Amino acid sequence: MEANISKKWENVLEKVATNMSAVSFDLWLKPLEIIDIKDGTLILAAPSLVSKNQVLKNFKDALKSAISGEFDYIADFEVFSPEEKEEYLKYNKPFEEENLTQVNKQEFETFNSKYTFDNFVVGKSNQFVYTACRAVAENPATRFNPLFIYGGVGLGKTHLLHAIGNYIKENSKDKKIVYVTCENFINDYVYALKFNSTNDTIITNFRDKYRNVDVLMIDDIQFISEKKALQEEFFHTFNDLYQKNKQIIISSDRPPREISALEERLKSRFTSGLIQDIQKPDLETRIAILEKKAAIEKYSIESDAIRFIAERIDTNIREMEGFLSKVIFYSSLLGNNTATLSDAQEALKNYLETNKESLSTDRIINVVCDYFNVTKSDLIGKRKNKEIATARQICIYLITEMMDLPLTAIGEIFGGRDHTTIIHSRDKIEEMAKTKSSVSVAVNDLKAMLSE
Ligand code: ADP
Ligand code: MG
């Protein structure tokens, strides 16, 4: 029996509720309402702007991981304020359980129709990876197999994988193509294992699901690090597909040799085809990307405003696009038809002044090491000595508080710890800061030092 959306949503809430007080659960989470499911994102509405902000501030990671664990095909969520909800419903049909259960039956994530080759701007930084992806989309399993692409966050890896998917779906309808994020792949596997002892068919189904395909794409494979059993499973999936001459495409935020605790044999499989990196785009490419985005979204914005944005962000295109939306939103609030340079300067003023860029996980780790006089390798390592363990937990707590990072990514920084360990450390310090003055003093000192 397929559980319906509301039932799954109840499960999500139940899961998140175990880690919070009943009062804040009733206040913030219970009133959330499902509006829609779109492009692998669950869209929720909060009864007020305040509650939207509270949800995002306090429960973002917990909700995200519960949601992606519960829904196979949903990896993220968004919360709308009442105004945003109203705006959204002007252009979209409201939530209807029947429409959504259709989606529920889809086994895999679907492709975002905006992520096409046509919408991808090619420049020096990404021309080789673009060419490779295009070649694979046009003729799967002929030249580059596996294709392994890597590059920093927000540089277009997921966009390219979806572009391959959209292209193949359009041009070779008979091909079975599967895209999965590594996170969902892990969840799926964990689920299969959990029931394997009582029901053999579940693990068989899992295997069939990933082996009866013409093209398998796994996004953000770095999360497989440290997961021994899954690596083993994936090794066999890989060999099976490869022997049947099926295409395998993998993305990662780093090259195979830098994925920690990755089995040698998988490393050598990953490097046996083509490995191609995506670099940071130069200014010209960034401007072209913003112009394209503006054209797609039908934004009207002057070219010096575009340049102003492109000059200020050079590491992450997603962030740059976020800046563009902020500027457009700001200028629409002023009632302007076209966003100007001064709109851009005003809209981004606060953001650029606080200069959050200087805060990084490295900086937090260094400051914590200095403060407690421990070495970095001890801090992120496995030593259980009490002083070191406390310093480590405080560091994890600060990173979860001050940086907008997924728990799995934080776990990765701390030597591949599980996200539940990260949650545990965070909660523990939050509690201790209330009862133990040495902890609250340290946390406050460190926060002050890091906000300088
Ligand atoms: P990654 O998966 O590498 O973290 P994404 O593929 O999610 O990054 O890209 C982040 C955003 O930037 C997406 O909205 C994507 O469409 C956009 N983007 C990245 N590179 C390009 C490009 N070369 N041309 C157009 N849009 C791009
Ligand atoms: Mg991605």
Short mmCIF file of C-alpha atoms and ligand atoms in Angstrom, two decimals:
data_model
loop_
_atom_site.label_atom_id
_atom_site.label_comp_id
_atom_site.label_asym_id
_atom_site.label_seq_id
_atom_site.Cartn_x
_atom_site.Cartn_y
_atom_site.Cartn_z
CA MET A 1 0.00 0.00 0.00
CA GLU A 2 1.24 3.41 -0.95
CA ALA A 3 1.06 5.78 1.97
CA ASN A 4 -0.53 9.04 0.92
CA ILE A 5 1.04 12.45 1.18
CA SER A 6 -0.74 13.50 4.37
CA LYS A 7 0.23 10.27 6.03
CA LYS A 8 3.84 10.75 5.03
CA TRP A 9 3.71 14.32 6.26
CA GLU A 10 2.44 13.05 9.61
CA ASN A 11 5.39 10.69 9.76
CA VAL A 12 7.73 13.58 9.07
CA LEU A 13 6.22 15.62 11.87
CA GLU A 14 6.38 12.70 14.22
CA LYS A 15 10.04 12.20 13.47
CA VAL A 16 10.93 15.86 14.00
CA ALA A 17 8.77 16.13 17.10
CA THR A 18 10.93 13.67 19.01
CA ASN A 19 13.67 16.29 19.15
CA MET A 20 11.71 19.28 20.33
CA SER A 21 9.42 20.51 23.05
CA ALA A 22 5.70 19.95 22.68
CA VAL A 23 5.10 23.68 23.00
CA SER A 24 7.31 24.67 20.12
CA PHE A 25 5.99 21.77 18.09
CA ASP A 26 2.41 23.04 18.49
CA LEU A 27 3.46 26.59 17.89
CA TRP A 28 5.64 26.24 14.82
CA LEU A 29 5.37 22.89 13.09
CA LYS A 30 1.79 21.79 13.54
CA PRO A 31 0.27 24.75 11.69
CA LEU A 32 2.37 24.14 8.57
CA GLU A 33 0.28 23.31 5.57
CA ILE A 34 1.26 21.52 2.38
CA ILE A 35 0.78 23.70 -0.67
CA ASP A 36 2.42 21.77 -3.44
CA ILE A 37 5.18 19.45 -4.51
CA LYS A 38 7.34 20.76 -7.28
CA ASP A 39 10.69 19.78 -8.77
CA GLY A 40 11.53 17.55 -5.86
CA THR A 41 10.62 20.25 -3.34
CA LEU A 42 7.83 20.14 -0.80
CA ILE A 43 6.22 23.54 -0.56
CA LEU A 44 4.77 24.44 2.81
CA ALA A 45 2.95 27.50 4.07
CA ALA A 46 3.26 29.01 7.53
CA PRO A 47 0.51 31.09 9.14
CA SER A 48 2.77 34.16 9.52
CA LEU A 49 6.11 35.54 8.48
CA VAL A 50 7.36 35.10 12.02
CA SER A 51 6.53 31.44 12.04
CA LYS A 52 8.10 30.95 8.62
CA ASN A 53 11.33 32.47 9.94
CA GLN A 54 11.22 30.41 13.11
CA VAL A 55 10.79 27.22 11.15
CA LEU A 56 13.71 28.01 8.87
CA LYS A 57 15.88 29.17 11.73
CA ASN A 58 15.31 26.28 14.07
CA PHE A 59 14.09 23.24 12.21
CA LYS A 60 15.51 23.50 8.72
CA ASP A 61 17.93 20.58 8.84
CA ALA A 62 15.72 18.34 10.92
CA LEU A 63 12.76 18.89 8.60
CA LYS A 64 14.84 18.48 5.49
CA SER A 65 16.29 15.18 6.54
CA ALA A 66 12.94 13.87 7.78
CA ILE A 67 11.28 14.89 4.52
CA SER A 68 13.88 13.38 2.24
CA GLY A 69 13.82 10.24 4.36
CA GLU A 70 10.08 9.94 4.12
CA PHE A 71 9.46 10.92 0.50
CA ASP A 72 11.64 9.12 -2.06
CA TYR A 73 11.27 11.81 -4.62
CA ILE A 74 11.54 14.91 -2.46
CA ALA A 75 14.90 16.22 -1.37
CA ASP A 76 14.10 19.64 0.01
CA PHE A 77 11.39 21.96 1.20
CA GLU A 78 10.40 25.59 1.12
CA VAL A 79 8.24 27.57 3.53
CA PHE A 80 6.00 30.34 2.26
CA SER A 81 4.75 33.27 4.28
CA PRO A 82 1.03 34.06 3.81
CA GLU A 83 1.89 36.68 1.15
CA GLU A 84 4.09 34.26 -0.74
CA LYS A 85 1.41 31.63 -0.57
CA GLU A 86 -1.16 33.98 -2.01
CA GLU A 87 1.22 34.96 -4.78
CA TYR A 88 2.01 31.33 -5.53
CA LEU A 89 -1.61 30.28 -5.69
CA LYS A 90 -2.33 32.99 -8.22
CA TYR A 91 -0.29 31.01 -10.73
CA ASN A 92 -0.53 27.46 -9.46
CA LYS A 93 -3.31 25.10 -8.61
CA PRO A 94 -3.69 24.46 -4.91
CA PHE A 95 -2.83 21.18 -3.30
CA GLU A 96 -5.11 18.29 -4.11
CA GLU A 97 -4.38 14.95 -2.68
CA GLU A 98 -5.39 13.10 -5.87
CA ASN A 99 -3.02 15.08 -8.04
CA LEU A 100 -0.22 14.49 -5.65
CA THR A 101 -0.66 10.78 -5.15
CA GLN A 102 0.16 10.49 -8.83
CA VAL A 103 3.53 12.01 -8.09
CA ASN A 104 3.83 9.68 -5.18
CA LYS A 105 3.79 6.71 -7.50
CA GLN A 106 6.80 7.90 -9.41
CA GLU A 107 9.71 5.88 -8.31
CA PHE A 108 12.39 8.39 -9.11
CA GLU A 109 13.08 12.03 -9.04
CA THR A 110 11.91 13.78 -12.16
CA PHE A 111 13.93 16.23 -14.18
CA ASN A 112 13.64 19.93 -13.68
CA SER A 113 12.47 21.31 -17.01
CA LYS A 114 14.52 24.47 -16.55
CA TYR A 115 17.77 22.56 -16.29
CA THR A 116 18.43 22.01 -19.99
CA PHE A 117 21.51 22.29 -22.18
CA ASP A 118 19.95 25.33 -23.83
CA ASN A 119 19.69 27.09 -20.49
CA PHE A 120 23.26 26.29 -19.58
CA VAL A 121 25.77 29.03 -20.33
CA VAL A 122 29.04 27.70 -21.67
CA GLY A 123 32.28 29.51 -20.87
CA LYS A 124 35.93 28.70 -20.30
CA SER A 125 35.22 27.28 -16.86
CA ASN A 126 32.80 24.61 -17.99
CA GLN A 127 33.22 24.03 -21.73
CA PHE A 128 34.86 20.62 -21.38
CA VAL A 129 32.37 19.30 -18.90
CA TYR A 130 29.54 20.64 -21.05
CA THR A 131 30.94 18.90 -24.13
CA ALA A 132 31.34 15.63 -22.25
CA CYS A 133 27.78 15.76 -20.87
CA ARG A 134 26.40 16.58 -24.27
CA ALA A 135 28.30 13.70 -25.88
CA VAL A 136 26.99 11.29 -23.26
CA ALA A 137 23.44 12.55 -23.71
CA GLU A 138 23.65 12.15 -27.49
CA ASN A 139 25.31 8.74 -27.43
CA PRO A 140 25.07 7.08 -24.03
CA ALA A 141 27.56 4.34 -23.16
CA THR A 142 29.78 4.83 -26.16
CA ARG A 143 32.69 7.06 -25.26
CA PHE A 144 32.79 8.34 -21.72
CA ASN A 145 31.76 5.63 -19.33
CA PRO A 146 31.61 6.28 -16.48
CA LEU A 147 31.48 10.04 -16.70
CA PHE A 148 32.58 11.57 -13.44
CA ILE A 149 32.06 15.32 -13.07
CA TYR A 150 33.15 17.33 -10.08
CA GLY A 151 33.24 20.92 -8.90
CA GLY A 152 32.34 23.21 -6.01
CA VAL A 153 28.85 23.85 -4.70
CA GLY A 154 26.51 25.76 -7.00
CA LEU A 155 28.61 25.46 -10.14
CA GLY A 156 26.07 23.58 -12.23
CA LYS A 157 26.59 19.85 -11.65
CA THR A 158 22.96 19.07 -10.90
CA HIS A 159 21.89 21.31 -13.76
CA LEU A 160 24.03 19.28 -16.17
CA LEU A 161 22.76 15.93 -14.91
CA HIS A 162 19.18 17.08 -15.35
CA ALA A 163 20.09 18.41 -18.79
CA ILE A 164 21.31 14.95 -19.76
CA GLY A 165 18.09 13.48 -18.37
CA ASN A 166 15.87 15.95 -20.19
CA TYR A 167 17.77 15.40 -23.41
CA ILE A 168 17.56 11.62 -23.32
CA LYS A 169 13.90 11.66 -22.35
CA GLU A 170 13.19 13.91 -25.29
CA ASN A 171 15.34 12.15 -27.87
CA SER A 172 15.42 8.48 -26.98
CA LYS A 173 12.11 7.76 -25.35
CA ASP A 174 12.75 4.05 -25.05
CA LYS A 175 15.77 4.52 -22.78
CA LYS A 176 15.26 4.04 -19.10
CA ILE A 177 17.08 6.75 -17.26
CA VAL A 178 17.39 7.12 -13.53
CA TYR A 179 18.64 10.09 -11.57
CA VAL A 180 19.07 9.89 -7.83
CA THR A 181 20.81 12.03 -5.26
CA CYS A 182 23.29 10.11 -3.20
CA GLU A 183 21.27 11.02 -0.12
CA ASN A 184 18.16 9.38 -1.51
CA PHE A 185 20.18 6.44 -2.72
CA ILE A 186 21.45 5.99 0.83
CA ASN A 187 17.97 6.33 2.31
CA ASP A 188 16.61 3.84 -0.14
CA TYR A 189 19.34 1.40 0.69
CA VAL A 190 18.98 1.82 4.43
CA TYR A 191 15.27 1.21 4.06
CA ALA A 192 15.91 -1.92 2.03
CA LEU A 193 18.37 -3.24 4.59
CA LYS A 194 16.05 -2.54 7.46
CA PHE A 195 13.42 -4.84 6.08
CA ASN A 196 15.73 -7.30 4.44
CA SER A 197 15.71 -9.71 7.37
CA THR A 198 11.95 -10.06 7.18
CA ASN A 199 11.43 -9.61 3.49
CA ASP A 200 13.97 -10.59 0.87
CA THR A 201 12.10 -9.03 -1.98
CA ILE A 202 12.81 -5.56 -0.72
CA ILE A 203 16.53 -5.75 -1.28
CA THR A 204 15.89 -7.48 -4.60
CA ASN A 205 13.60 -4.65 -5.59
CA PHE A 206 16.25 -2.18 -4.59
CA ARG A 207 18.76 -3.94 -6.83
CA ASP A 208 16.37 -4.20 -9.78
CA LYS A 209 15.51 -0.57 -9.44
CA TYR A 210 19.08 0.55 -10.00
CA ARG A 211 20.24 -2.19 -12.33
CA ASN A 212 17.43 -2.33 -14.88
CA VAL A 213 18.31 1.00 -16.41
CA ASP A 214 20.11 2.32 -19.46
CA VAL A 215 21.51 5.35 -17.74
CA LEU A 216 22.15 5.72 -14.01
CA MET A 217 23.04 9.12 -12.59
CA ILE A 218 24.07 9.63 -9.00
CA ASP A 219 24.37 13.20 -7.81
CA ASP A 220 26.75 14.21 -4.99
CA ILE A 221 28.41 10.83 -4.62
CA GLN A 222 30.80 12.21 -1.97
CA PHE A 223 28.17 11.33 0.64
CA ILE A 224 28.99 7.68 0.07
CA SER A 225 32.27 8.15 1.94
CA GLU A 226 32.53 6.04 5.12
CA LYS A 227 29.43 4.05 4.14
CA LYS A 228 31.12 0.69 3.71
CA ALA A 229 28.13 -1.52 3.03
CA LEU A 230 26.66 0.90 0.56
CA GLN A 231 29.97 1.18 -1.27
CA GLU A 232 29.99 -2.56 -1.60
CA GLU A 233 26.45 -2.54 -2.94
CA PHE A 234 27.23 0.27 -5.34
CA PHE A 235 30.36 -1.51 -6.55
CA HIS A 236 28.22 -4.41 -7.69
CA THR A 237 25.60 -2.14 -9.22
CA PHE A 238 28.38 -0.39 -11.06
CA ASN A 239 29.91 -3.59 -12.42
CA ASP A 240 26.57 -4.96 -13.42
CA LEU A 241 25.66 -1.85 -15.41
CA TYR A 242 29.11 -1.54 -16.87
CA GLN A 243 29.13 -5.11 -18.11
CA LYS A 244 25.77 -4.60 -19.73
CA ASN A 245 27.23 -1.55 -21.45
CA LYS A 246 24.98 0.93 -19.66
CA GLN A 247 25.93 4.53 -19.00
CA ILE A 248 26.92 5.64 -15.51
CA ILE A 249 27.22 9.32 -14.62
CA ILE A 250 28.41 10.52 -11.29
CA SER A 251 28.80 13.97 -9.80
CA SER A 252 30.79 14.98 -6.76
CA ASP A 253 32.03 18.12 -5.06
CA ARG A 254 35.58 16.74 -5.23
CA PRO A 255 37.66 14.33 -7.30
CA PRO A 256 37.55 10.60 -6.40
CA ARG A 257 40.96 10.64 -4.72
CA GLU A 258 39.70 13.25 -2.23
CA ILE A 259 36.59 11.38 -1.16
CA SER A 260 37.57 10.15 2.25
CA ALA A 261 37.30 6.46 3.09
CA LEU A 262 36.38 5.51 -0.43
CA GLU A 263 37.33 1.94 -1.23
CA GLU A 264 40.23 1.62 -3.65
CA ARG A 265 38.30 -0.53 -6.08
CA LEU A 266 35.52 2.05 -6.33
CA LYS A 267 38.07 4.80 -6.74
CA SER A 268 39.60 2.93 -9.62
CA ARG A 269 36.16 2.32 -11.17
CA PHE A 270 35.38 6.02 -10.94
CA THR A 271 38.63 6.95 -12.63
CA SER A 272 38.32 4.39 -15.40
CA GLY A 273 36.23 6.61 -17.67
CA LEU A 274 36.35 10.36 -18.07
CA ILE A 275 36.84 12.66 -15.11
CA GLN A 276 36.00 16.25 -15.80
CA ASP A 277 35.95 19.23 -13.46
CA ILE A 278 33.89 22.43 -13.45
CA GLN A 279 35.81 25.54 -12.52
CA LYS A 280 34.54 28.79 -11.10
CA PRO A 281 33.12 30.93 -13.90
CA ASP A 282 34.86 34.16 -14.92
CA LEU A 283 33.07 37.50 -14.81
CA GLU A 284 31.96 37.37 -18.40
CA THR A 285 30.36 33.96 -17.95
CA ARG A 286 28.71 35.07 -14.72
CA ILE A 287 27.17 38.04 -16.48
CA ALA A 288 25.94 35.77 -19.27
CA ILE A 289 24.42 33.39 -16.72
CA LEU A 290 22.55 36.21 -14.99
CA GLU A 291 21.33 37.55 -18.30
CA LYS A 292 20.06 34.14 -19.29
CA LYS A 293 18.37 33.67 -15.94
CA ALA A 294 16.71 37.07 -16.23
CA ALA A 295 15.48 36.18 -19.71
CA ILE A 296 14.09 32.83 -18.55
CA GLU A 297 12.32 34.35 -15.57
CA LYS A 298 11.25 37.39 -17.62
CA TYR A 299 12.97 39.75 -15.21
CA SER A 300 13.64 43.22 -16.44
CA ILE A 301 16.97 44.47 -15.15
CA GLU A 302 19.57 46.93 -16.42
CA SER A 303 22.93 45.63 -17.49
CA ASP A 304 24.95 47.63 -14.95
CA ALA A 305 22.80 46.11 -12.20
CA ILE A 306 23.61 42.65 -13.57
CA ARG A 307 27.30 43.50 -13.64
CA PHE A 308 27.11 44.79 -10.05
CA ILE A 309 25.76 41.42 -8.90
CA ALA A 310 28.16 39.37 -11.01
CA GLU A 311 31.15 41.27 -9.63
CA ARG A 312 30.20 40.51 -6.07
CA ILE A 313 29.85 36.74 -6.17
CA ASP A 314 32.30 34.50 -7.89
CA THR A 315 32.15 31.18 -6.14
CA ASN A 316 28.60 29.98 -6.22
CA ILE A 317 26.09 30.50 -9.00
CA ARG A 318 23.14 29.52 -6.89
CA GLU A 319 24.04 32.27 -4.46
CA MET A 320 24.48 34.70 -7.32
CA GLU A 321 21.02 33.83 -8.62
CA GLY A 322 19.72 34.40 -5.09
CA PHE A 323 21.15 37.90 -5.22
CA LEU A 324 19.42 38.47 -8.53
CA SER A 325 16.07 37.47 -7.03
CA LYS A 326 16.62 39.76 -4.05
CA VAL A 327 17.27 42.69 -6.37
CA ILE A 328 14.23 41.93 -8.51
CA PHE A 329 12.04 41.54 -5.47
CA TYR A 330 13.29 44.78 -3.95
CA SER A 331 12.75 46.72 -7.12
CA SER A 332 9.25 45.30 -7.56
CA LEU A 333 8.41 46.42 -4.02
CA LEU A 334 9.37 49.93 -5.08
CA GLY A 335 7.04 49.55 -8.02
CA ASN A 336 9.83 49.78 -10.60
CA ASN A 337 9.39 48.02 -13.91
CA THR A 338 13.09 47.61 -14.46
CA ALA A 339 15.64 46.96 -11.75
CA THR A 340 18.40 49.56 -11.81
CA LEU A 341 21.92 49.72 -10.45
CA SER A 342 20.78 51.71 -7.45
CA ASP A 343 18.07 49.12 -6.71
CA ALA A 344 20.80 46.49 -6.73
CA GLN A 345 23.05 48.52 -4.44
CA GLU A 346 20.21 49.16 -2.00
CA ALA A 347 18.84 45.62 -2.07
CA LEU A 348 22.19 44.03 -1.37
CA LYS A 349 23.51 46.68 1.00
CA ASN A 350 22.88 44.80 4.20
CA TYR A 351 24.08 41.58 2.82
CA LEU A 352 27.32 42.99 1.51
CA GLU A 353 28.02 45.07 4.60
CA THR A 354 27.79 42.27 7.13
CA ASN A 355 30.16 40.36 4.90
CA LYS A 356 29.29 36.92 6.14
CA GLU A 357 31.73 35.57 3.59
CA SER A 358 34.57 35.88 6.07
CA LEU A 359 32.87 33.28 8.23
CA SER A 360 33.79 29.80 7.13
CA THR A 361 33.91 26.40 8.76
CA ASP A 362 37.70 26.63 8.63
CA ARG A 363 37.65 29.86 10.53
CA ILE A 364 35.30 28.47 13.19
CA ILE A 365 37.48 25.38 13.57
CA ASN A 366 40.66 27.46 13.90
CA VAL A 367 39.16 29.81 16.46
CA VAL A 368 37.81 26.89 18.52
CA CYS A 369 41.20 25.13 18.38
CA ASP A 370 42.96 28.28 19.61
CA TYR A 371 40.40 28.85 22.33
CA PHE A 372 40.65 25.34 23.78
CA ASN A 373 44.26 24.86 22.81
CA VAL A 374 43.69 21.65 20.88
CA THR A 375 45.01 20.66 17.47
CA LYS A 376 42.82 20.58 14.41
CA SER A 377 43.40 16.88 13.85
CA ASP A 378 42.28 16.14 17.42
CA LEU A 379 39.26 18.37 17.01
CA ILE A 380 37.94 16.66 13.92
CA GLY A 381 39.36 13.25 14.81
CA LYS A 382 38.09 10.45 16.98
CA ARG A 383 39.79 11.03 20.34
CA LYS A 384 37.35 10.71 23.19
CA ASN A 385 39.31 12.63 25.83
CA LYS A 386 36.77 14.80 27.66
CA GLU A 387 38.28 18.23 26.91
CA ILE A 388 38.67 17.42 23.25
CA ALA A 389 35.19 15.94 22.98
CA THR A 390 33.65 19.07 24.52
CA ALA A 391 35.64 21.35 22.22
CA ARG A 392 34.51 19.25 19.28
CA GLN A 393 30.86 19.39 20.29
CA ILE A 394 31.02 23.13 20.83
CA CYS A 395 32.60 23.52 17.42
CA ILE A 396 29.86 21.44 15.81
CA TYR A 397 27.25 23.46 17.67
CA LEU A 398 28.72 26.75 16.43
CA ILE A 399 28.85 25.53 12.86
CA THR A 400 25.22 24.40 12.93
CA GLU A 401 24.23 27.74 14.47
CA MET A 402 26.29 30.10 12.38
CA MET A 403 26.56 28.44 9.00
CA ASP A 404 23.87 27.34 6.63
CA LEU A 405 25.17 23.85 5.94
CA PRO A 406 23.48 20.46 5.64
CA LEU A 407 24.14 18.19 8.61
CA THR A 408 25.67 15.56 6.36
CA ALA A 409 28.19 18.12 5.11
CA ILE A 410 29.13 19.02 8.68
CA GLY A 411 29.49 15.32 9.49
CA GLU A 412 31.82 15.06 6.53
CA ILE A 413 34.05 17.86 7.86
CA PHE A 414 34.28 16.04 11.17
CA GLY A 415 35.81 12.93 9.69
CA GLY A 416 32.68 11.48 8.13
CA ARG A 417 30.51 11.44 11.24
CA ASP A 418 26.89 10.55 10.81
CA HIS A 419 24.30 13.36 10.76
CA THR A 420 22.71 11.94 13.91
CA THR A 421 26.01 12.51 15.72
CA ILE A 422 25.94 16.10 14.59
CA ILE A 423 22.39 16.54 15.86
CA HIS A 424 23.37 14.94 19.13
CA SER A 425 26.37 17.26 19.63
CA ARG A 426 24.34 20.32 18.77
CA ASP A 427 21.50 19.43 21.14
CA LYS A 428 23.86 18.48 23.90
CA ILE A 429 25.66 21.81 23.82
CA GLU A 430 22.39 23.68 23.57
CA GLU A 431 21.29 21.96 26.77
CA MET A 432 24.60 22.35 28.56
CA ALA A 433 24.75 26.04 27.71
CA LYS A 434 21.63 26.43 29.82
CA THR A 435 22.91 24.56 32.84
CA LYS A 436 26.66 24.71 32.83
CA SER A 437 28.28 28.11 33.04
CA SER A 438 31.67 27.02 31.68
CA VAL A 439 29.93 25.93 28.49
CA SER A 440 27.77 29.01 28.16
CA VAL A 441 30.79 31.27 28.72
CA ALA A 442 32.78 29.44 26.06
CA VAL A 443 29.92 29.52 23.58
CA ASN A 444 29.34 33.24 24.12
CA ASP A 445 33.05 34.07 23.90
CA LEU A 446 33.43 32.12 20.71
CA LYS A 447 30.33 33.61 19.13
CA ALA A 448 31.61 37.08 19.92
CA MET A 449 35.04 36.31 18.50
CA LEU A 450 33.52 34.90 15.34
CA SER A 451 31.17 37.81 14.76
CA GLU A 452 33.96 40.38 14.85
P1 ADP B 1 25.64 22.16 -8.08
O1 ADP B 1 24.81 20.94 -8.33
O2 ADP B 1 26.98 22.09 -8.74
O3 ADP B 1 25.74 22.53 -6.63
P2 ADP B 1 23.51 23.45 -9.52
O4 ADP B 1 23.52 22.62 -10.74
O5 ADP B 1 22.43 23.20 -8.54
O6 ADP B 1 24.93 23.37 -8.79
O7 ADP B 1 23.51 24.97 -9.98
C1 ADP B 1 23.12 26.03 -9.12
C2 ADP B 1 22.32 27.04 -9.91
O8 ADP B 1 23.17 27.69 -10.83
C3 ADP B 1 21.22 26.40 -10.71
O9 ADP B 1 20.09 27.24 -10.66
C4 ADP B 1 21.77 26.34 -12.13
O10 ADP B 1 20.75 26.45 -13.10
C5 ADP B 1 22.66 27.57 -12.16
N1 ADP B 1 23.81 27.40 -13.04
C6 ADP B 1 25.02 26.86 -12.74
N2 ADP B 1 25.86 26.88 -13.79
C7 ADP B 1 25.16 27.45 -14.79
C8 ADP B 1 25.48 27.78 -16.16
N3 ADP B 1 26.68 27.54 -16.68
N4 ADP B 1 24.51 28.36 -16.90
C9 ADP B 1 23.30 28.65 -16.38
N5 ADP B 1 22.93 28.38 -15.11
C10 ADP B 1 23.86 27.79 -14.32
MG MG B 2 23.91 19.70 -6.93
#
